[in-house]
PDB file of C-alpha atoms in Angstrom:
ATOM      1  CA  UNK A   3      72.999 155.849 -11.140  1.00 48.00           C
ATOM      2  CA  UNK A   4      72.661 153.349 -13.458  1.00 49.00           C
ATOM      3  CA  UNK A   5      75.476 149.745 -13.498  1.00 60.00           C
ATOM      4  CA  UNK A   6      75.952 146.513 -14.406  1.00 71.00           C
ATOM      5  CA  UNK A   7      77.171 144.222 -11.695  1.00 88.00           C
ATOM      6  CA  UNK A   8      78.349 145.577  -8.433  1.00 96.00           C
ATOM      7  CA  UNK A   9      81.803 144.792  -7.799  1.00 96.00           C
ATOM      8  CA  UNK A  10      84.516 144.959  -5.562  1.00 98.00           C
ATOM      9  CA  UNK A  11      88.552 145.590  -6.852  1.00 98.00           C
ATOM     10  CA  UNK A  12      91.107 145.132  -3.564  1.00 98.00           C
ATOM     11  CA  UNK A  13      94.255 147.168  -4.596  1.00 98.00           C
ATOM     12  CA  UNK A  14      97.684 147.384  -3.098  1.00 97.00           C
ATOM     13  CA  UNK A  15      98.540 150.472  -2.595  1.00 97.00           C
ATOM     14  CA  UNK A  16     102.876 149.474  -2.149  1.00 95.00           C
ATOM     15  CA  UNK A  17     104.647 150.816   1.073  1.00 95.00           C
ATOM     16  CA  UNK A  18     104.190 154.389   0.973  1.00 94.00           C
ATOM     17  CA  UNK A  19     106.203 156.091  -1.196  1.00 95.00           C
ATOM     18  CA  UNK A  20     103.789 157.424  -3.564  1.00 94.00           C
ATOM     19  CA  UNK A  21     105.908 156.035  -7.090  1.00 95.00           C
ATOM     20  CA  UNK A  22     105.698 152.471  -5.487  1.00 95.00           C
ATOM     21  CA  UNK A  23     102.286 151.838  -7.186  1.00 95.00           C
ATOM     22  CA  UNK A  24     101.353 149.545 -10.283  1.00 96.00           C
ATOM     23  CA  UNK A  25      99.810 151.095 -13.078  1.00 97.00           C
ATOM     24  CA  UNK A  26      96.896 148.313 -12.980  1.00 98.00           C
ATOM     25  CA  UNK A  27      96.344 150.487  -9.194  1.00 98.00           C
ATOM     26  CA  UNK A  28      95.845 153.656 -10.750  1.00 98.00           C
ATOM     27  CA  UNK A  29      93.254 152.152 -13.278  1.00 98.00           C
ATOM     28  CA  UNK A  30      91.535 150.875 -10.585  1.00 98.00           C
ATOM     29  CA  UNK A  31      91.961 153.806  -8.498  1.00 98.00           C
ATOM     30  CA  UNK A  32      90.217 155.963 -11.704  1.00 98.00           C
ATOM     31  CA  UNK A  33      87.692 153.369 -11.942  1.00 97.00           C
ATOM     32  CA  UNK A  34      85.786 153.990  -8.601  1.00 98.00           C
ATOM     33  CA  UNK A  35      82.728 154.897  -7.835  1.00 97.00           C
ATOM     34  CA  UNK A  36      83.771 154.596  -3.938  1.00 98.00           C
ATOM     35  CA  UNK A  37      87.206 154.241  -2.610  1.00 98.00           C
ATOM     36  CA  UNK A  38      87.309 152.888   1.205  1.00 98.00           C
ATOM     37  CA  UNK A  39      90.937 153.617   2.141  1.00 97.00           C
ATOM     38  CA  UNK A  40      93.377 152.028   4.959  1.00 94.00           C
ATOM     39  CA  UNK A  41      95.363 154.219   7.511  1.00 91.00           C
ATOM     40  CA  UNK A  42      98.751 153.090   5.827  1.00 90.00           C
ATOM     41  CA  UNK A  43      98.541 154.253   2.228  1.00 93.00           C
ATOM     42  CA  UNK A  44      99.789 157.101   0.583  1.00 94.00           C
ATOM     43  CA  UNK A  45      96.960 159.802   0.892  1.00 95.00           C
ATOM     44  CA  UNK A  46      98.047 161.375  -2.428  1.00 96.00           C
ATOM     45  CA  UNK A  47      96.992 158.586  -4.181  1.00 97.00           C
ATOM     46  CA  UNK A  48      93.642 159.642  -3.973  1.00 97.00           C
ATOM     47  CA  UNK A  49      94.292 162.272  -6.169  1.00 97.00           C
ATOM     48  CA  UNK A  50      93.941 159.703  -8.937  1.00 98.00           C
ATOM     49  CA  UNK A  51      90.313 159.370  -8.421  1.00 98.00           C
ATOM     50  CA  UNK A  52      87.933 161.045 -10.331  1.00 97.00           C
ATOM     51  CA  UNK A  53      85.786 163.938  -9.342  1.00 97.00           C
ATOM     52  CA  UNK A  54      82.828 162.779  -7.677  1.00 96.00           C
ATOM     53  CA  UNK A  55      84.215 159.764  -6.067  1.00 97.00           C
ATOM     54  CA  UNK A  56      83.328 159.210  -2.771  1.00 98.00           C
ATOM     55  CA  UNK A  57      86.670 158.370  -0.965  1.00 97.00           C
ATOM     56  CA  UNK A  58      85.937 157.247   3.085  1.00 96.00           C
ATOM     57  CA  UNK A  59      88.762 156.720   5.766  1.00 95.00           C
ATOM     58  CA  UNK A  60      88.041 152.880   6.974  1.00 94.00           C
ATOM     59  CA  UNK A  61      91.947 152.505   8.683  1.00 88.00           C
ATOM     60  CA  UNK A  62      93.110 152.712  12.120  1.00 76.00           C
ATOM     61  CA  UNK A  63      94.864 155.672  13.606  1.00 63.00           C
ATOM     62  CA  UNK A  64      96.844 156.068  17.012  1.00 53.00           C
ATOM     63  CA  UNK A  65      94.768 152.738  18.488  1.00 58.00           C
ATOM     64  CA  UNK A  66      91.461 153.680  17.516  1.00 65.00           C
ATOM     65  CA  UNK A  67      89.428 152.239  14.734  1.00 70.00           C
ATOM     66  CA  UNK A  68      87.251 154.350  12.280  1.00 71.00           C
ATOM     67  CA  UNK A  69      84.929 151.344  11.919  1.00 81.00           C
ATOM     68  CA  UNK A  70      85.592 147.463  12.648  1.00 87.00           C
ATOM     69  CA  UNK A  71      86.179 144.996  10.036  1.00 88.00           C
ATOM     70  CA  UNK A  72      82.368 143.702  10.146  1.00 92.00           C
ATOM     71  CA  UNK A  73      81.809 146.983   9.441  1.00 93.00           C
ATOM     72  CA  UNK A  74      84.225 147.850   6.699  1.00 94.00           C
ATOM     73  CA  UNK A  75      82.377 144.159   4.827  1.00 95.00           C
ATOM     74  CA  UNK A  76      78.737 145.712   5.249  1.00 96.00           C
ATOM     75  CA  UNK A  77      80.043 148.911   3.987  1.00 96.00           C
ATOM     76  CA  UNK A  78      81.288 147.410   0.792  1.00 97.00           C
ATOM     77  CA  UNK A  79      78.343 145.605  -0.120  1.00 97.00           C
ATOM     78  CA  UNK A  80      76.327 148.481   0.581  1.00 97.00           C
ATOM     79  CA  UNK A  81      78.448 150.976  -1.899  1.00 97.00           C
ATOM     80  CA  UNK A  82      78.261 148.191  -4.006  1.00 97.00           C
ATOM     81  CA  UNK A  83      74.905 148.226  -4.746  1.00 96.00           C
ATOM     82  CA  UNK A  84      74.357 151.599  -4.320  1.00 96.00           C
ATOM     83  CA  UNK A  85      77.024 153.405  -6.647  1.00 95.00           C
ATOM     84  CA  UNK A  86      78.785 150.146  -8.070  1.00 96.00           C
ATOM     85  CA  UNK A  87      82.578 149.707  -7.973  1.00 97.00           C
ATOM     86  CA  UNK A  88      84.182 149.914  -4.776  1.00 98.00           C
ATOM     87  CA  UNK A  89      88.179 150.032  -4.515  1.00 98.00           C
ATOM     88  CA  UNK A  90      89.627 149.070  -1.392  1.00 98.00           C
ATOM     89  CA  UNK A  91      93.074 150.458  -0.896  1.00 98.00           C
ATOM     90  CA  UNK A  92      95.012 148.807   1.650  1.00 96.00           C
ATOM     91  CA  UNK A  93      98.715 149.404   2.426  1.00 94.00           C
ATOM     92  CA  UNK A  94     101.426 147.331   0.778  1.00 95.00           C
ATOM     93  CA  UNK A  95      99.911 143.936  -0.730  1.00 96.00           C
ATOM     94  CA  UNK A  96      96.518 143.101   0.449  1.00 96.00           C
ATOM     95  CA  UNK A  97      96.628 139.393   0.486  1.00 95.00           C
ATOM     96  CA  UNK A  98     100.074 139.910   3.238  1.00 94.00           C
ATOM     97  CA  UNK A  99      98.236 140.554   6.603  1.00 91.00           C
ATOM     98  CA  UNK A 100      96.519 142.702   5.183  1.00 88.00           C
ATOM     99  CA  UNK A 101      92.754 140.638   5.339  1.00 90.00           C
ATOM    100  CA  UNK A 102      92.126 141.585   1.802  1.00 92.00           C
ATOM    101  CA  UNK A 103      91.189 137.666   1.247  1.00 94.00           C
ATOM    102  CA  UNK A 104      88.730 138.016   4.126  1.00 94.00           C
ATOM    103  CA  UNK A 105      86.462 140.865   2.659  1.00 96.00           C
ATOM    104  CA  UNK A 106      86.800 139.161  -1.017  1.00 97.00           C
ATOM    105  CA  UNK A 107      85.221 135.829   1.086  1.00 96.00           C
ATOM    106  CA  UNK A 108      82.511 138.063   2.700  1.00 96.00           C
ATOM    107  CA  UNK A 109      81.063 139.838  -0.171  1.00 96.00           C
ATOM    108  CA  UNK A 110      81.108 136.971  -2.733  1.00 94.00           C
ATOM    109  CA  UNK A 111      77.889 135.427  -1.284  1.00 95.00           C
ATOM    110  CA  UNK A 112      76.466 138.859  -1.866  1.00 96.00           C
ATOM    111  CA  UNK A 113      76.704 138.686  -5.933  1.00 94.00           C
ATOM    112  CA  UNK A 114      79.698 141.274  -6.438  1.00 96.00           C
ATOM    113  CA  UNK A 115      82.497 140.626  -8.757  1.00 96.00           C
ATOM    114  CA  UNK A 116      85.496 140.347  -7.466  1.00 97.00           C
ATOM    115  CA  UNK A 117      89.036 141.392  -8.362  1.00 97.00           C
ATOM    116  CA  UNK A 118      92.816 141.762  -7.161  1.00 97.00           C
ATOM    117  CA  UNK A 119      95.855 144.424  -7.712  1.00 98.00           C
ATOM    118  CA  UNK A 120      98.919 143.078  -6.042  1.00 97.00           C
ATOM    119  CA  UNK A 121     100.736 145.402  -4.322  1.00 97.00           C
ATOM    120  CA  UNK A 122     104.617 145.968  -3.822  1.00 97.00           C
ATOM    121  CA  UNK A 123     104.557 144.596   0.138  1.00 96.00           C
ATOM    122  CA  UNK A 124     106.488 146.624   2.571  1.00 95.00           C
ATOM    123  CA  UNK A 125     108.296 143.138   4.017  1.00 96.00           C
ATOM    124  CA  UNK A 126     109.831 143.441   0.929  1.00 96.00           C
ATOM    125  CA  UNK A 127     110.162 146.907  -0.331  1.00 96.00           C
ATOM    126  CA  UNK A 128     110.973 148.819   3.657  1.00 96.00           C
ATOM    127  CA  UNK A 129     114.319 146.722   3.841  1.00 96.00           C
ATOM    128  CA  UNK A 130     115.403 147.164  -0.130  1.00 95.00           C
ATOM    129  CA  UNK A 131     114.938 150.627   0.297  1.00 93.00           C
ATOM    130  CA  UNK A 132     117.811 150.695   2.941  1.00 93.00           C
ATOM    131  CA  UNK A 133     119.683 148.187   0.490  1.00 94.00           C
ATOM    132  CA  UNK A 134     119.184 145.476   3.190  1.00 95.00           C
ATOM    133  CA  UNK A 135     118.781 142.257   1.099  1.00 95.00           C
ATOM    134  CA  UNK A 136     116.682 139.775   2.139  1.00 96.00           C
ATOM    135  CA  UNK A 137     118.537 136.947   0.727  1.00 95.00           C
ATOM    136  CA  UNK A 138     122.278 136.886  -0.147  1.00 94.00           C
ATOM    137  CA  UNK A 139     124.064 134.296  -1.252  1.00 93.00           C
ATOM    138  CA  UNK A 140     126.492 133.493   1.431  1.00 93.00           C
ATOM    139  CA  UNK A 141     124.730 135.136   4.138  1.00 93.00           C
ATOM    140  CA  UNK A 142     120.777 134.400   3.772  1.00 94.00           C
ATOM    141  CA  UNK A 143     119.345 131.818   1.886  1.00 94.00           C
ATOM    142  CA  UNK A 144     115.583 132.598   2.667  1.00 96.00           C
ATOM    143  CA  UNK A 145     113.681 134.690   4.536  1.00 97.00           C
ATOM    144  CA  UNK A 146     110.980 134.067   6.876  1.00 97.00           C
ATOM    145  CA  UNK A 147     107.902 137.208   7.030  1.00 97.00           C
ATOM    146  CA  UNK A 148     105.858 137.027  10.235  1.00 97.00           C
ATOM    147  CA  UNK A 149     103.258 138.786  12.238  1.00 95.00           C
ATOM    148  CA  UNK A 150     104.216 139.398  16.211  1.00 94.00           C
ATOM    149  CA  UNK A 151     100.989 139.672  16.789  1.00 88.00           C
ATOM    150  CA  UNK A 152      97.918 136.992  15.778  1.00 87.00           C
ATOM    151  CA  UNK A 153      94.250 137.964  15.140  1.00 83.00           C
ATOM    152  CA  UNK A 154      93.296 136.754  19.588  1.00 85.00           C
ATOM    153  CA  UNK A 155      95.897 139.968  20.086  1.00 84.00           C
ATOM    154  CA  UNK A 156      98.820 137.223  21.595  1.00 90.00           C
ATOM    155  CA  UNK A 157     102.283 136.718  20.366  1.00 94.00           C
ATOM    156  CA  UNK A 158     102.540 134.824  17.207  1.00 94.00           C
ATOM    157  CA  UNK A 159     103.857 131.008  17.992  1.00 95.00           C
ATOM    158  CA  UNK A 160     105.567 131.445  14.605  1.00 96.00           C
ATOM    159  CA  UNK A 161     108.345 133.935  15.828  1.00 97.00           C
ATOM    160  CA  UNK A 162     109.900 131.154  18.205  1.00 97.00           C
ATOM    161  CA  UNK A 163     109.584 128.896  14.694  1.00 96.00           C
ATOM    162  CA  UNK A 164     111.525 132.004  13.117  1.00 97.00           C
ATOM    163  CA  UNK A 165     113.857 132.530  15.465  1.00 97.00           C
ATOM    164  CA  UNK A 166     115.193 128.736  15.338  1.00 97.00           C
ATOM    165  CA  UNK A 167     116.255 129.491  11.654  1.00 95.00           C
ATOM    166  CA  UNK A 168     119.272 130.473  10.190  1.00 95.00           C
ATOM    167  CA  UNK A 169     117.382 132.212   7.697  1.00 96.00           C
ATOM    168  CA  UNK A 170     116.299 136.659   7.610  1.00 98.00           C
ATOM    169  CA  UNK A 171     113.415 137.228   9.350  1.00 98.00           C
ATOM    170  CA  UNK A 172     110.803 140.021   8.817  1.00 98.00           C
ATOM    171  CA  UNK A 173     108.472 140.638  11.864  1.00 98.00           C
ATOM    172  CA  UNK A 174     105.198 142.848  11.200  1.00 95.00           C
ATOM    173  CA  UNK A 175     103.223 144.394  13.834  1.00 92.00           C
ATOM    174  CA  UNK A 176     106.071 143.964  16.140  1.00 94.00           C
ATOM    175  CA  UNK A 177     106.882 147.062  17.894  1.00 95.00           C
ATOM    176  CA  UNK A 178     104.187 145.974  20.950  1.00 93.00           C
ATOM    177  CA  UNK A 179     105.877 143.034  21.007  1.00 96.00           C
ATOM    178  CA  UNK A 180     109.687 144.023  20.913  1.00 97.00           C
ATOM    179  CA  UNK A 181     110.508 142.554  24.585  1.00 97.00           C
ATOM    180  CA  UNK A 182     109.016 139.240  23.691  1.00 97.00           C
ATOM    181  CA  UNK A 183     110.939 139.368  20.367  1.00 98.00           C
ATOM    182  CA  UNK A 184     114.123 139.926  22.077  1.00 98.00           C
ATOM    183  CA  UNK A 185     113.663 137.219  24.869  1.00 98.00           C
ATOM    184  CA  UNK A 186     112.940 134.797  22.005  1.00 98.00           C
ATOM    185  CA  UNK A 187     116.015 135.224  20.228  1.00 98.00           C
ATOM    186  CA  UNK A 188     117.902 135.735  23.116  1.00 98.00           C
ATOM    187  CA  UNK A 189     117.018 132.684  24.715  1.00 97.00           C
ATOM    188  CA  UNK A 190     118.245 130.870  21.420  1.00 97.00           C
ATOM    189  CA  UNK A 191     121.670 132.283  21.745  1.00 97.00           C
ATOM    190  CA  UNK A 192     120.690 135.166  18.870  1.00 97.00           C
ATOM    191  CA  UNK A 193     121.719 137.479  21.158  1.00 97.00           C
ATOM    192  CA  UNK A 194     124.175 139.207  18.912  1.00 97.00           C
ATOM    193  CA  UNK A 195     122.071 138.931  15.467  1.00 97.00           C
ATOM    194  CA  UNK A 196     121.930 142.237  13.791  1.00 97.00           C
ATOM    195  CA  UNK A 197     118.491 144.005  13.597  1.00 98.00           C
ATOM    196  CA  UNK A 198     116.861 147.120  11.453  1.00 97.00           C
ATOM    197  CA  UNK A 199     114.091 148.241  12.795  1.00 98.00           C
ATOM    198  CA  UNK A 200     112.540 150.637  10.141  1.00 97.00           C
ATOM    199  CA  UNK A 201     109.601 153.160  10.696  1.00 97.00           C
ATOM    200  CA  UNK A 202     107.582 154.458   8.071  1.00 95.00           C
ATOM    201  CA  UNK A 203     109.925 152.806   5.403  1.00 95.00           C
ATOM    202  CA  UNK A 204     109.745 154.572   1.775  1.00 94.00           C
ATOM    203  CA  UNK A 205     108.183 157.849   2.897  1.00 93.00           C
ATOM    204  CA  UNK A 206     109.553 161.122   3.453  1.00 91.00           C
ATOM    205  CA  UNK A 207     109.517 160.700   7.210  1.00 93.00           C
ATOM    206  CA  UNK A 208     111.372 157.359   7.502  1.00 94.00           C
ATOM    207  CA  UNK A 209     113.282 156.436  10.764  1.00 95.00           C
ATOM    208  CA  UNK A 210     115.366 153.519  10.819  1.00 96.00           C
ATOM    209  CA  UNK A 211     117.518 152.391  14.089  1.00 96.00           C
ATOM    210  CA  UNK A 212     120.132 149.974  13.686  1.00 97.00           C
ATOM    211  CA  UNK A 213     121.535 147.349  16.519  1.00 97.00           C
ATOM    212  CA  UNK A 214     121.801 144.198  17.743  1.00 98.00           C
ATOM    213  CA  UNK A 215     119.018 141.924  19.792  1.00 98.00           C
ATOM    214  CA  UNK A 216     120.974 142.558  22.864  1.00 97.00           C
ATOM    215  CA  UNK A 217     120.391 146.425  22.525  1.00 97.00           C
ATOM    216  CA  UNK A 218     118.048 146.934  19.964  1.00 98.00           C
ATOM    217  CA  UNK A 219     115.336 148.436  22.533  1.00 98.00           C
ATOM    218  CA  UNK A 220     117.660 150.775  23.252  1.00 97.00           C
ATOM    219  CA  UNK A 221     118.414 151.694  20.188  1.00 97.00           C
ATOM    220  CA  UNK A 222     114.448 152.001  19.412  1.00 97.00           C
ATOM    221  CA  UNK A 223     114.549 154.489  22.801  1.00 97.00           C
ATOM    222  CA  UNK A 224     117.283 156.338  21.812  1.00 96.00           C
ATOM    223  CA  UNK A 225     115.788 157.027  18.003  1.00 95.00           C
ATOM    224  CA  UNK A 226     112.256 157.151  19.771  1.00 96.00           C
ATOM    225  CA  UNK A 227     111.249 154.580  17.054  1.00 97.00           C
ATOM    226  CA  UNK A 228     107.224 153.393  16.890  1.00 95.00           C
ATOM    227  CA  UNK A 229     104.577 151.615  14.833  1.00 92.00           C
ATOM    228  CA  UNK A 230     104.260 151.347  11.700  1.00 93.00           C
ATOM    229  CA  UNK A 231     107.767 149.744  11.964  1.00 96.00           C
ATOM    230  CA  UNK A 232     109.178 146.941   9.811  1.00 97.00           C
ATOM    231  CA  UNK A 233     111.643 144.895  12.320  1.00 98.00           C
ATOM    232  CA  UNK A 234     114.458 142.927  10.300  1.00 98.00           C
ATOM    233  CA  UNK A 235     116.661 140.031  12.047  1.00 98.00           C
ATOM    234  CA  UNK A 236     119.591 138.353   9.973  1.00 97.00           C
ATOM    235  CA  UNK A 237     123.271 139.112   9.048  1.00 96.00           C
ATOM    236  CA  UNK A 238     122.028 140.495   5.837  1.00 96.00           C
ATOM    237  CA  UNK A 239     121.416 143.636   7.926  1.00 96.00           C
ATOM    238  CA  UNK A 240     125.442 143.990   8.259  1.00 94.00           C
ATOM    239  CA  UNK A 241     125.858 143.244   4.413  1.00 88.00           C
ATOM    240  CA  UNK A 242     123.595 146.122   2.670  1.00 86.00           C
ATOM    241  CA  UNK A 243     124.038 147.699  -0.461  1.00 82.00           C
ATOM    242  CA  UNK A 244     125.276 151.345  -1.354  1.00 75.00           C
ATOM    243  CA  UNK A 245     122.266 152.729  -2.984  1.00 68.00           C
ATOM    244  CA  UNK A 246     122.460 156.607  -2.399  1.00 57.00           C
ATOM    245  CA  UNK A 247     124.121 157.221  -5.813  1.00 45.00           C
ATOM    246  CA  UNK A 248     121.877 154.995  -7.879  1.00 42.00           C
ATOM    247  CA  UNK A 249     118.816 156.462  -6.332  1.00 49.00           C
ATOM    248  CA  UNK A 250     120.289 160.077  -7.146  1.00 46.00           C
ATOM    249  CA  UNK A 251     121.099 158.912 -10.393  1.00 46.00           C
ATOM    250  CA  UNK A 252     117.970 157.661 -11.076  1.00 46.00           C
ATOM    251  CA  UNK A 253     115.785 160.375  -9.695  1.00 46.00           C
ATOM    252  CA  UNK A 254     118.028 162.977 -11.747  1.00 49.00           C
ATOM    253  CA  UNK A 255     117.062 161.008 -14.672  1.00 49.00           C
ATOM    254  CA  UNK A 256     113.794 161.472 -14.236  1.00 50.00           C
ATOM    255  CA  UNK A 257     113.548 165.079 -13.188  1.00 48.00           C
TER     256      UNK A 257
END
């Protein structure tokens, strides 16, 4: 096979549901000689490649990693230069936890091009979709997103920064955490602050429980709710929007 310069394009792939891509994606997506593909993203968006592309599983499932992330960087140099564009697809927007900054830093030293699709993150798009509102004006005036849980595998020092603001706050990778969440909070009188926790937000099999920090594991036992889960703290979880009919109206319109 015969190429110009190998290169590397690190695309978004949104939240899930399979209409929550960019165009610029599916270019990308069409573009590929290789597609290494996370755990998280819509599987039907591989459709969009070409035949002929080779499309490889790199994501973790139920604990257990398909390959490590020193790994998944040799890999894309290696596809690089053998077959010449590699897309990797990563779940919601891969410069939000999502160490698509990390592989771009590994594989620059190794002559590939580079490039970026943004993609819709699920901090963002999980709640909207349950017309929670991360800011509203009288309620929220920002928003804090966090991780629970830091690269060492420990509780993020940023979620007792969080949880001292008045503002929403979006945990990721949380769910292992939930206990330590809840004593954080609690112990700064949060105890009744409304939470969403939302599982698989956007998709088809979405489970969302809805509480309080004071029962909100519980409420996650009760609705037997697990990772991939979205957790979101804040009164804007009491103020959300009616969206049923617009989303009926808009779907109908389509169809």
């Amino acid at each position: 096979m015969s190429f110009n310069i190998p290169k590397l394009t690190v695309v978004g792939a949104g939240p899930g549901d399979i209409d929550l891509i960019t165009i610029k994606a599916i270019k990308a997506i069409k573009s590929a000689n290789v597609i290494l593909y996370d755990a998280l993203i819509n599987e039907a968006l591989l459709d969009y490649a070409l035949p002929g592309t080779e499309c490889i599983f790199v994501g973790k499932r139920r604990g257990c990693y398909a390959f490590q992330q020193e790994q998944i960087n040799e890999l894309i140099v290696a596809k690089a230069n053998e077959k010449g564009h590699v897309v990797r697809l990563k779940g919601g927007d891969p410069f939000i936890f999502g160490r698509g900054a990390e592989e771009i830093d590994y594989v620059k030293p190794f002559g590939l091009e580079t490039f970026l699709v943004p993609g819709i993150s699920s901090a963002l798009a999980v709640p909207a979709y349950q017309g929670i509102p991360l800011t509203k004006r009288g309620v929220s005036e920002s928003f804090w997103v966090v991780t629970a849980t830091t690269k060492e595998h420990q509780f993020s020092q940023d979620v007792y920064l969080a949880a001292k603001s008045t503002a929403t706050v979006v945990i990721l990778m949380g769910m292992h955490k939930l206990n330590t969440i809840v004593k954080v909070f609690t112990n700064e009188g949060k105890q009744d602050k409304a939470v969403a926790i939302i599982q698989n937000g956007t998709r088809d099999d979405e489970n969302i429980g809805l509480g309080y920090i004071h029962n909100i594991e519980s409420v996650v036992a009760e609705k037997r709710l697990s990772s991939p889960a979205i957790i979101v703290i804040g009164d804007v979880v009491n103020h959300p929007s009616k969206l049923t009919l617009i989303n009926n109206e808009v779907m109908n319109a389509q169809g």
